[in-house]
């Protein structure tokens, strides 16, 4: 495989509104950068730089509330769009200062005659100062106007507000006997055997079940919980949905209430709760399900909750934890965790067809053919299969099935309102840096094998990641890459097959199709040439552009209006001479293109 990437100088990019906060944070950091400060001081523009930094920090404090209210306020949404546009321009200005500082550092030691000549060339410090003064004052004026508007909205300061509240759900242990669960019988048997095999263990064992949202972790836990052998083996069975509220007192109180079938009115004093927990559980062999756990603070589990839960109960007691993150599983496990896999093609079709043809609809040959293509797009995710099958159960016309097939699952009614919210819950738990790095992956085609090192370099080049402690940018990129893998945003990491043209030692990974839909949903600034041509849109609102194989570059020049904010131009499977033929053309369209990596 032959791949070229064109990387532009680092910049904090703004994606969809949900990524505006991390972008503004990055811009504020860049405004305080030592290189930028050096150049603005030399140009006599340090006061303007400081004013820009203060305004960015002021906006940053209120963006969380602005985003929350923009869901129902069209005026706020327009304001955030304007802020996004100005952020692009501010990022470009700060990049110019950084670049000029680095250029001048590289010039040290050059001949005196060359330095003198620089004053009358396009690199003249005098011309640079004049041009940058105009640019900086221009963006500063626009940001001042937006801050004045912002102050009229009555937005709350995030410093005085609680953290963003994530969607919360309550689950239960009841299994609907009329509901068929496909493809999980082997998983159920394996988990039941694991539970029963712990009967001689004196300490409470913790078994995590983890995997991507929508895989059916809760459904599997219900199957195990209601299994006849499990019901007979354990003296006490309890189910508690943790969700995002990993509050030790609340969890212990709930377990006491479940064990006694009564209300726990004790105060939130751990010592009292611990004594009561000892009394109600005693030496009973218990089975506890902690469903939907998100906590990744090892100290909170190891030092606070684990000593309480694992110091009670008789031999053979087990806690089953369901979670989406391998990190959560690794923190809590005492038994090797169960990683839930996607359904097989056969099980996927069985689940889908059971829903799609449930209303007595005839399994027409053409509908089956279309249905199997839709099943393939669901990628073995039970939630998507169930929802798409249910959506099609009320449609019996071939053209209706084709319409749904031709649309991304995330854009269909069932996908938009049921699949995407489940996946977005995982996205909301990502850090700002991880959100940007994940959303950027929308640039690649579906089912594309992304090279790990190249992906990290692109994240670095776009300024998505910052050094932290002793970690440099490359190490931080490695950390984020593996975090996204552990959380199922990326998958199928492997050593690349040399027969496909990869160099030795290259590591590649993929994204599940629905995760790709999620990335597109949270980022509106990754696009392909085909999408722009189809929508008759210009590149000026696109930040990252993908060029397909053998693209006719001459026919795409109309997409560039000379005011583009393009930061990444990704060309897949190009031949070197094709790139050489059109380099000059694109230098004039884009303005800044570095040599291919």
mmCIF file with all atom_site columns, N, CA and C in Angstrom, residues 154-203:
data_model
loop_
_atom_site.group_PDB
_atom_site.id
_atom_site.type_symbol
_atom_site.label_atom_id
_atom_site.label_alt_id
_atom_site.label_comp_id
_atom_site.label_asym_id
_atom_site.label_entity_id
_atom_site.label_seq_id
_atom_site.pdbx_PDB_ins_code
_atom_site.Cartn_x
_atom_site.Cartn_y
_atom_site.Cartn_z
_atom_site.occupancy
_atom_site.B_iso_or_equiv
_atom_site.pdbx_formal_charge
_atom_site.auth_seq_id
_atom_site.auth_comp_id
_atom_site.auth_asym_id
_atom_site.auth_atom_id
_atom_site.pdbx_PDB_model_num
ATOM 1   N N  . UNK A 1 154 ? -26.075 35.595  29.925 1.00 0.00 ? 154 UNK A N  1
ATOM 2   C CA . UNK A 1 154 ? -26.271 35.145  31.307 1.00 0.00 ? 154 UNK A CA 1
ATOM 3   C C  . UNK A 1 154 ? -25.764 33.740  31.523 1.00 0.00 ? 154 UNK A C  1
ATOM 4   N N  . UNK A 1 155 ? -24.660 33.389  30.868 1.00 0.00 ? 155 UNK A N  1
ATOM 5   C CA . UNK A 1 155 ? -24.108 32.044  30.995 1.00 0.00 ? 155 UNK A CA 1
ATOM 6   C C  . UNK A 1 155 ? -23.452 31.852  32.356 1.00 0.00 ? 155 UNK A C  1
ATOM 7   N N  . UNK A 1 156 ? -23.568 30.632  32.870 1.00 0.00 ? 156 UNK A N  1
ATOM 8   C CA . UNK A 1 156 ? -22.943 30.318  34.153 1.00 0.00 ? 156 UNK A CA 1
ATOM 9   C C  . UNK A 1 156 ? -21.473 30.006  33.949 1.00 0.00 ? 156 UNK A C  1
ATOM 10  N N  . UNK A 1 157 ? -20.689 30.363  34.959 1.00 0.00 ? 157 UNK A N  1
ATOM 11  C CA . UNK A 1 157 ? -19.265 30.058  34.940 1.00 0.00 ? 157 UNK A CA 1
ATOM 12  C C  . UNK A 1 157 ? -19.070 28.599  35.331 1.00 0.00 ? 157 UNK A C  1
ATOM 13  N N  . UNK A 1 158 ? -18.338 27.856  34.530 1.00 0.00 ? 158 UNK A N  1
ATOM 14  C CA . UNK A 1 158 ? -18.157 26.429  34.794 1.00 0.00 ? 158 UNK A CA 1
ATOM 15  C C  . UNK A 1 158 ? -17.418 26.173  36.095 1.00 0.00 ? 158 UNK A C  1
ATOM 16  N N  . UNK A 1 159 ? -16.657 27.164  36.563 1.00 0.00 ? 159 UNK A N  1
ATOM 17  C CA . UNK A 1 159 ? -15.929 27.004  37.826 1.00 0.00 ? 159 UNK A CA 1
ATOM 18  C C  . UNK A 1 159 ? -16.915 26.857  38.981 1.00 0.00 ? 159 UNK A C  1
ATOM 19  N N  . UNK A 1 160 ? -18.073 27.489  38.860 1.00 0.00 ? 160 UNK A N  1
ATOM 20  C CA . UNK A 1 160 ? -19.063 27.464  39.930 1.00 0.00 ? 160 UNK A CA 1
ATOM 21  C C  . UNK A 1 160 ? -20.146 26.417  39.715 1.00 0.00 ? 160 UNK A C  1
ATOM 22  N N  . UNK A 1 161 ? -19.983 25.621  38.663 1.00 0.00 ? 161 UNK A N  1
ATOM 23  C CA . UNK A 1 161 ? -20.983 24.616  38.355 1.00 0.00 ? 161 UNK A CA 1
ATOM 24  C C  . UNK A 1 161 ? -20.423 23.231  38.590 1.00 0.00 ? 161 UNK A C  1
ATOM 25  N N  . UNK A 1 162 ? -21.315 22.274  38.844 1.00 0.00 ? 162 UNK A N  1
ATOM 26  C CA . UNK A 1 162 ? -20.893 20.880  38.931 1.00 0.00 ? 162 UNK A CA 1
ATOM 27  C C  . UNK A 1 162 ? -20.501 20.403  37.545 1.00 0.00 ? 162 UNK A C  1
ATOM 28  N N  . UNK A 1 163 ? -19.736 19.325  37.504 1.00 0.00 ? 163 UNK A N  1
ATOM 29  C CA . UNK A 1 163 ? -19.319 18.783  36.222 1.00 0.00 ? 163 UNK A CA 1
ATOM 30  C C  . UNK A 1 163 ? -20.520 18.399  35.387 1.00 0.00 ? 163 UNK A C  1
ATOM 31  N N  . UNK A 1 164 ? -20.346 18.252  34.079 1.00 0.00 ? 164 UNK A N  1
ATOM 32  C CA . UNK A 1 164 ? -21.466 17.925  33.199 1.00 0.00 ? 164 UNK A CA 1
ATOM 33  C C  . UNK A 1 164 ? -22.130 16.623  33.602 1.00 0.00 ? 164 UNK A C  1
ATOM 34  N N  . UNK A 1 165 ? -23.449 16.649  33.668 1.00 0.00 ? 165 UNK A N  1
ATOM 35  C CA . UNK A 1 165 ? -24.187 15.460  34.046 1.00 0.00 ? 165 UNK A CA 1
ATOM 36  C C  . UNK A 1 165 ? -24.388 14.569  32.833 1.00 0.00 ? 165 UNK A C  1
ATOM 37  N N  . UNK A 1 166 ? -23.912 13.352  32.937 1.00 0.00 ? 166 UNK A N  1
ATOM 38  C CA . UNK A 1 166 ? -24.049 12.409  31.835 1.00 0.00 ? 166 UNK A CA 1
ATOM 39  C C  . UNK A 1 166 ? -25.395 11.695  31.938 1.00 0.00 ? 166 UNK A C  1
ATOM 40  N N  . UNK A 1 167 ? -25.915 11.252  30.792 1.00 0.00 ? 167 UNK A N  1
ATOM 41  C CA . UNK A 1 167 ? -27.174 10.514  30.824 1.00 0.00 ? 167 UNK A CA 1
ATOM 42  C C  . UNK A 1 167 ? -27.074 9.326   31.774 1.00 0.00 ? 167 UNK A C  1
ATOM 43  N N  . UNK A 1 168 ? -28.080 9.127   32.586 1.00 0.00 ? 168 UNK A N  1
ATOM 44  C CA . UNK A 1 168 ? -28.044 8.077   33.602 1.00 0.00 ? 168 UNK A CA 1
ATOM 45  C C  . UNK A 1 168 ? -29.233 7.160   33.405 1.00 0.00 ? 168 UNK A C  1
ATOM 46  N N  . UNK A 1 169 ? -28.995 5.898   33.569 1.00 0.00 ? 169 UNK A N  1
ATOM 47  C CA . UNK A 1 169 ? -30.084 4.943   33.400 1.00 0.00 ? 169 UNK A CA 1
ATOM 48  C C  . UNK A 1 169 ? -30.082 3.981   34.575 1.00 0.00 ? 169 UNK A C  1
ATOM 49  N N  . UNK A 1 170 ? -31.206 3.364   34.818 1.00 0.00 ? 170 UNK A N  1
ATOM 50  C CA . UNK A 1 170 ? -31.335 2.373   35.874 1.00 0.00 ? 170 UNK A CA 1
ATOM 51  C C  . UNK A 1 170 ? -31.663 1.041   35.218 1.00 0.00 ? 170 UNK A C  1
ATOM 52  N N  . UNK A 1 171 ? -30.897 0.012   35.538 1.00 0.00 ? 171 UNK A N  1
ATOM 53  C CA . UNK A 1 171 ? -31.171 -1.311  34.983 1.00 0.00 ? 171 UNK A CA 1
ATOM 54  C C  . UNK A 1 171 ? -31.693 -2.224  36.091 1.00 0.00 ? 171 UNK A C  1
ATOM 55  N N  . UNK A 1 172 ? -32.220 -3.385  35.690 1.00 0.00 ? 172 UNK A N  1
ATOM 56  C CA . UNK A 1 172 ? -32.739 -4.340  36.667 1.00 0.00 ? 172 UNK A CA 1
ATOM 57  C C  . UNK A 1 172 ? -32.380 -5.746  36.215 1.00 0.00 ? 172 UNK A C  1
ATOM 58  N N  . UNK A 1 173 ? -32.605 -6.713  37.093 1.00 0.00 ? 173 UNK A N  1
ATOM 59  C CA . UNK A 1 173 ? -32.177 -8.086  36.822 1.00 0.00 ? 173 UNK A CA 1
ATOM 60  C C  . UNK A 1 173 ? -33.227 -8.924  36.108 1.00 0.00 ? 173 UNK A C  1
ATOM 61  N N  . UNK A 1 174 ? -34.456 -8.393  35.953 1.00 0.00 ? 174 UNK A N  1
ATOM 62  C CA . UNK A 1 174 ? -35.544 -9.174  35.364 1.00 0.00 ? 174 UNK A CA 1
ATOM 63  C C  . UNK A 1 174 ? -35.273 -9.456  33.897 1.00 0.00 ? 174 UNK A C  1
ATOM 64  N N  . UNK A 1 175 ? -35.428 -10.702 33.494 1.00 0.00 ? 175 UNK A N  1
ATOM 65  C CA . UNK A 1 175 ? -35.220 -11.117 32.110 1.00 0.00 ? 175 UNK A CA 1
ATOM 66  C C  . UNK A 1 175 ? -36.566 -11.428 31.480 1.00 0.00 ? 175 UNK A C  1
ATOM 67  N N  . UNK A 1 176 ? -36.874 -10.733 30.407 1.00 0.00 ? 176 UNK A N  1
ATOM 68  C CA . UNK A 1 176 ? -38.146 -10.946 29.707 1.00 0.00 ? 176 UNK A CA 1
ATOM 69  C C  . UNK A 1 176 ? -38.080 -12.281 28.967 1.00 0.00 ? 176 UNK A C  1
ATOM 70  N N  . UNK A 1 177 ? -38.874 -13.226 29.430 1.00 0.00 ? 177 UNK A N  1
ATOM 71  C CA . UNK A 1 177 ? -38.823 -14.576 28.857 1.00 0.00 ? 177 UNK A CA 1
ATOM 72  C C  . UNK A 1 177 ? -39.308 -14.621 27.412 1.00 0.00 ? 177 UNK A C  1
ATOM 73  N N  . UNK A 1 178 ? -40.061 -13.580 27.002 1.00 0.00 ? 178 UNK A N  1
ATOM 74  C CA . UNK A 1 178 ? -40.549 -13.564 25.625 1.00 0.00 ? 178 UNK A CA 1
ATOM 75  C C  . UNK A 1 178 ? -39.516 -13.005 24.653 1.00 0.00 ? 178 UNK A C  1
ATOM 76  N N  . UNK A 1 179 ? -38.404 -12.482 25.192 1.00 0.00 ? 179 UNK A N  1
ATOM 77  C CA . UNK A 1 179 ? -37.362 -11.881 24.351 1.00 0.00 ? 179 UNK A CA 1
ATOM 78  C C  . UNK A 1 179 ? -36.279 -12.903 24.048 1.00 0.00 ? 179 UNK A C  1
ATOM 79  N N  . UNK A 1 180 ? -35.998 -13.089 22.784 1.00 0.00 ? 180 UNK A N  1
ATOM 80  C CA . UNK A 1 180 ? -34.932 -14.006 22.391 1.00 0.00 ? 180 UNK A CA 1
ATOM 81  C C  . UNK A 1 180 ? -33.588 -13.278 22.388 1.00 0.00 ? 180 UNK A C  1
ATOM 82  N N  . UNK A 1 181 ? -32.589 -13.880 23.001 1.00 0.00 ? 181 UNK A N  1
ATOM 83  C CA . UNK A 1 181 ? -31.223 -13.334 22.998 1.00 0.00 ? 181 UNK A CA 1
ATOM 84  C C  . UNK A 1 181 ? -30.369 -14.289 22.167 1.00 0.00 ? 181 UNK A C  1
ATOM 85  N N  . UNK A 1 182 ? -29.835 -13.765 21.080 1.00 0.00 ? 182 UNK A N  1
ATOM 86  C CA . UNK A 1 182 ? -29.129 -14.620 20.124 1.00 0.00 ? 182 UNK A CA 1
ATOM 87  C C  . UNK A 1 182 ? -27.606 -14.533 20.309 1.00 0.00 ? 182 UNK A C  1
ATOM 88  N N  . UNK A 1 183 ? -26.963 -15.678 20.146 1.00 0.00 ? 183 UNK A N  1
ATOM 89  C CA . UNK A 1 183 ? -25.510 -15.704 20.066 1.00 0.00 ? 183 UNK A CA 1
ATOM 90  C C  . UNK A 1 183 ? -24.783 -15.576 21.385 1.00 0.00 ? 183 UNK A C  1
ATOM 91  N N  . UNK A 1 184 ? -25.481 -15.679 22.528 1.00 0.00 ? 184 UNK A N  1
ATOM 92  C CA . UNK A 1 184 ? -24.807 -15.501 23.822 1.00 0.00 ? 184 UNK A CA 1
ATOM 93  C C  . UNK A 1 184 ? -24.877 -16.747 24.710 1.00 0.00 ? 184 UNK A C  1
ATOM 94  N N  . UNK A 1 185 ? -25.367 -17.853 24.182 1.00 0.00 ? 185 UNK A N  1
ATOM 95  C CA . UNK A 1 185 ? -25.481 -19.064 25.003 1.00 0.00 ? 185 UNK A CA 1
ATOM 96  C C  . UNK A 1 185 ? -24.115 -19.557 25.472 1.00 0.00 ? 185 UNK A C  1
ATOM 97  N N  . UNK A 1 186 ? -23.133 -19.566 24.572 1.00 0.00 ? 186 UNK A N  1
ATOM 98  C CA . UNK A 1 186 ? -21.793 -20.018 24.963 1.00 0.00 ? 186 UNK A CA 1
ATOM 99  C C  . UNK A 1 186 ? -21.178 -19.075 25.990 1.00 0.00 ? 186 UNK A C  1
ATOM 100 N N  . UNK A 1 187 ? -21.392 -17.766 25.790 1.00 0.00 ? 187 UNK A N  1
ATOM 101 C CA . UNK A 1 187 ? -20.883 -16.791 26.759 1.00 0.00 ? 187 UNK A CA 1
ATOM 102 C C  . UNK A 1 187 ? -21.515 -17.017 28.122 1.00 0.00 ? 187 UNK A C  1
ATOM 103 N N  . UNK A 1 188 ? -22.818 -17.284 28.131 1.00 0.00 ? 188 UNK A N  1
ATOM 104 C CA . UNK A 1 188 ? -23.520 -17.504 29.395 1.00 0.00 ? 188 UNK A CA 1
ATOM 105 C C  . UNK A 1 188 ? -22.986 -18.750 30.105 1.00 0.00 ? 188 UNK A C  1
ATOM 106 N N  . UNK A 1 189 ? -22.828 -19.818 29.366 1.00 0.00 ? 189 UNK A N  1
ATOM 107 C CA . UNK A 1 189 ? -22.323 -21.055 29.975 1.00 0.00 ? 189 UNK A CA 1
ATOM 108 C C  . UNK A 1 189 ? -20.935 -20.857 30.558 1.00 0.00 ? 189 UNK A C  1
ATOM 109 N N  . UNK A 1 190 ? -20.097 -20.105 29.828 1.00 0.00 ? 190 UNK A N  1
ATOM 110 C CA . UNK A 1 190 ? -18.740 -19.853 30.306 1.00 0.00 ? 190 UNK A CA 1
ATOM 111 C C  . UNK A 1 190 ? -18.722 -19.033 31.585 1.00 0.00 ? 190 UNK A C  1
ATOM 112 N N  . UNK A 1 191 ? -19.566 -18.001 31.661 1.00 0.00 ? 191 UNK A N  1
ATOM 113 C CA . UNK A 1 191 ? -19.604 -17.162 32.862 1.00 0.00 ? 191 UNK A CA 1
ATOM 114 C C  . UNK A 1 191 ? -20.183 -17.942 34.037 1.00 0.00 ? 191 UNK A C  1
ATOM 115 N N  . UNK A 1 192 ? -21.252 -18.704 33.806 1.00 0.00 ? 192 UNK A N  1
ATOM 116 C CA . UNK A 1 192 ? -21.844 -19.504 34.883 1.00 0.00 ? 192 UNK A CA 1
ATOM 117 C C  . UNK A 1 192 ? -20.821 -20.478 35.451 1.00 0.00 ? 192 UNK A C  1
ATOM 118 N N  . UNK A 1 193 ? -20.069 -21.111 34.581 1.00 0.00 ? 193 UNK A N  1
ATOM 119 C CA . UNK A 1 193 ? -19.041 -22.059 35.045 1.00 0.00 ? 193 UNK A CA 1
ATOM 120 C C  . UNK A 1 193 ? -17.995 -21.326 35.893 1.00 0.00 ? 193 UNK A C  1
ATOM 121 N N  . UNK A 1 194 ? -17.587 -20.144 35.450 1.00 0.00 ? 194 UNK A N  1
ATOM 122 C CA . UNK A 1 194 ? -16.610 -19.361 36.212 1.00 0.00 ? 194 UNK A CA 1
ATOM 123 C C  . UNK A 1 194 ? -17.132 -19.041 37.613 1.00 0.00 ? 194 UNK A C  1
ATOM 124 N N  . UNK A 1 195 ? -18.412 -18.677 37.690 1.00 0.00 ? 195 UNK A N  1
ATOM 125 C CA . UNK A 1 195 ? -18.989 -18.332 38.989 1.00 0.00 ? 195 UNK A CA 1
ATOM 126 C C  . UNK A 1 195 ? -19.014 -19.546 39.923 1.00 0.00 ? 195 UNK A C  1
ATOM 127 N N  . UNK A 1 196 ? -19.457 -20.660 39.389 1.00 0.00 ? 196 UNK A N  1
ATOM 128 C CA . UNK A 1 196 ? -19.583 -21.863 40.232 1.00 0.00 ? 196 UNK A CA 1
ATOM 129 C C  . UNK A 1 196 ? -18.224 -22.410 40.632 1.00 0.00 ? 196 UNK A C  1
ATOM 130 N N  . UNK A 1 197 ? -17.217 -22.173 39.790 1.00 0.00 ? 197 UNK A N  1
ATOM 131 C CA . UNK A 1 197 ? -15.862 -22.667 40.091 1.00 0.00 ? 197 UNK A CA 1
ATOM 132 C C  . UNK A 1 197 ? -15.188 -21.896 41.221 1.00 0.00 ? 197 UNK A C  1
ATOM 133 N N  . UNK A 1 198 ? -15.797 -20.800 41.666 1.00 0.00 ? 198 UNK A N  1
ATOM 134 C CA . UNK A 1 198 ? -15.187 -19.996 42.741 1.00 0.00 ? 198 UNK A CA 1
ATOM 135 C C  . UNK A 1 198 ? -15.638 -20.448 44.126 1.00 0.00 ? 198 UNK A C  1
ATOM 136 N N  . UNK A 1 199 ? -16.373 -21.565 44.211 1.00 0.00 ? 199 UNK A N  1
ATOM 137 C CA . UNK A 1 199 ? -17.008 -21.949 45.472 1.00 0.00 ? 199 UNK A CA 1
ATOM 138 C C  . UNK A 1 199 ? -16.024 -22.196 46.614 1.00 0.00 ? 199 UNK A C  1
ATOM 139 N N  . UNK A 1 200 ? -14.765 -22.535 46.285 1.00 0.00 ? 200 UNK A N  1
ATOM 140 C CA . UNK A 1 200 ? -13.786 -22.795 47.343 1.00 0.00 ? 200 UNK A CA 1
ATOM 141 C C  . UNK A 1 200 ? -12.923 -21.579 47.658 1.00 0.00 ? 200 UNK A C  1
ATOM 142 N N  . UNK A 1 201 ? -13.150 -20.490 46.940 1.00 0.00 ? 201 UNK A N  1
ATOM 143 C CA . UNK A 1 201 ? -12.365 -19.268 47.187 1.00 0.00 ? 201 UNK A CA 1
ATOM 144 C C  . UNK A 1 201 ? -12.878 -18.570 48.451 1.00 0.00 ? 201 UNK A C  1
ATOM 145 N N  . UNK A 1 202 ? -11.981 -18.314 49.389 1.00 0.00 ? 202 UNK A N  1
ATOM 146 C CA . UNK A 1 202 ? -12.395 -17.671 50.637 1.00 0.00 ? 202 UNK A CA 1
ATOM 147 C C  . UNK A 1 202 ? -12.669 -16.183 50.425 1.00 0.00 ? 202 UNK A C  1
ATOM 148 N N  . UNK A 1 203 ? -11.904 -15.560 49.541 1.00 0.00 ? 203 UNK A N  1
ATOM 149 C CA . UNK A 1 203 ? -12.097 -14.134 49.285 1.00 0.00 ? 203 UNK A CA 1
ATOM 150 C C  . UNK A 1 203 ? -13.132 -13.914 48.179 1.00 0.00 ? 203 UNK A C  1
#
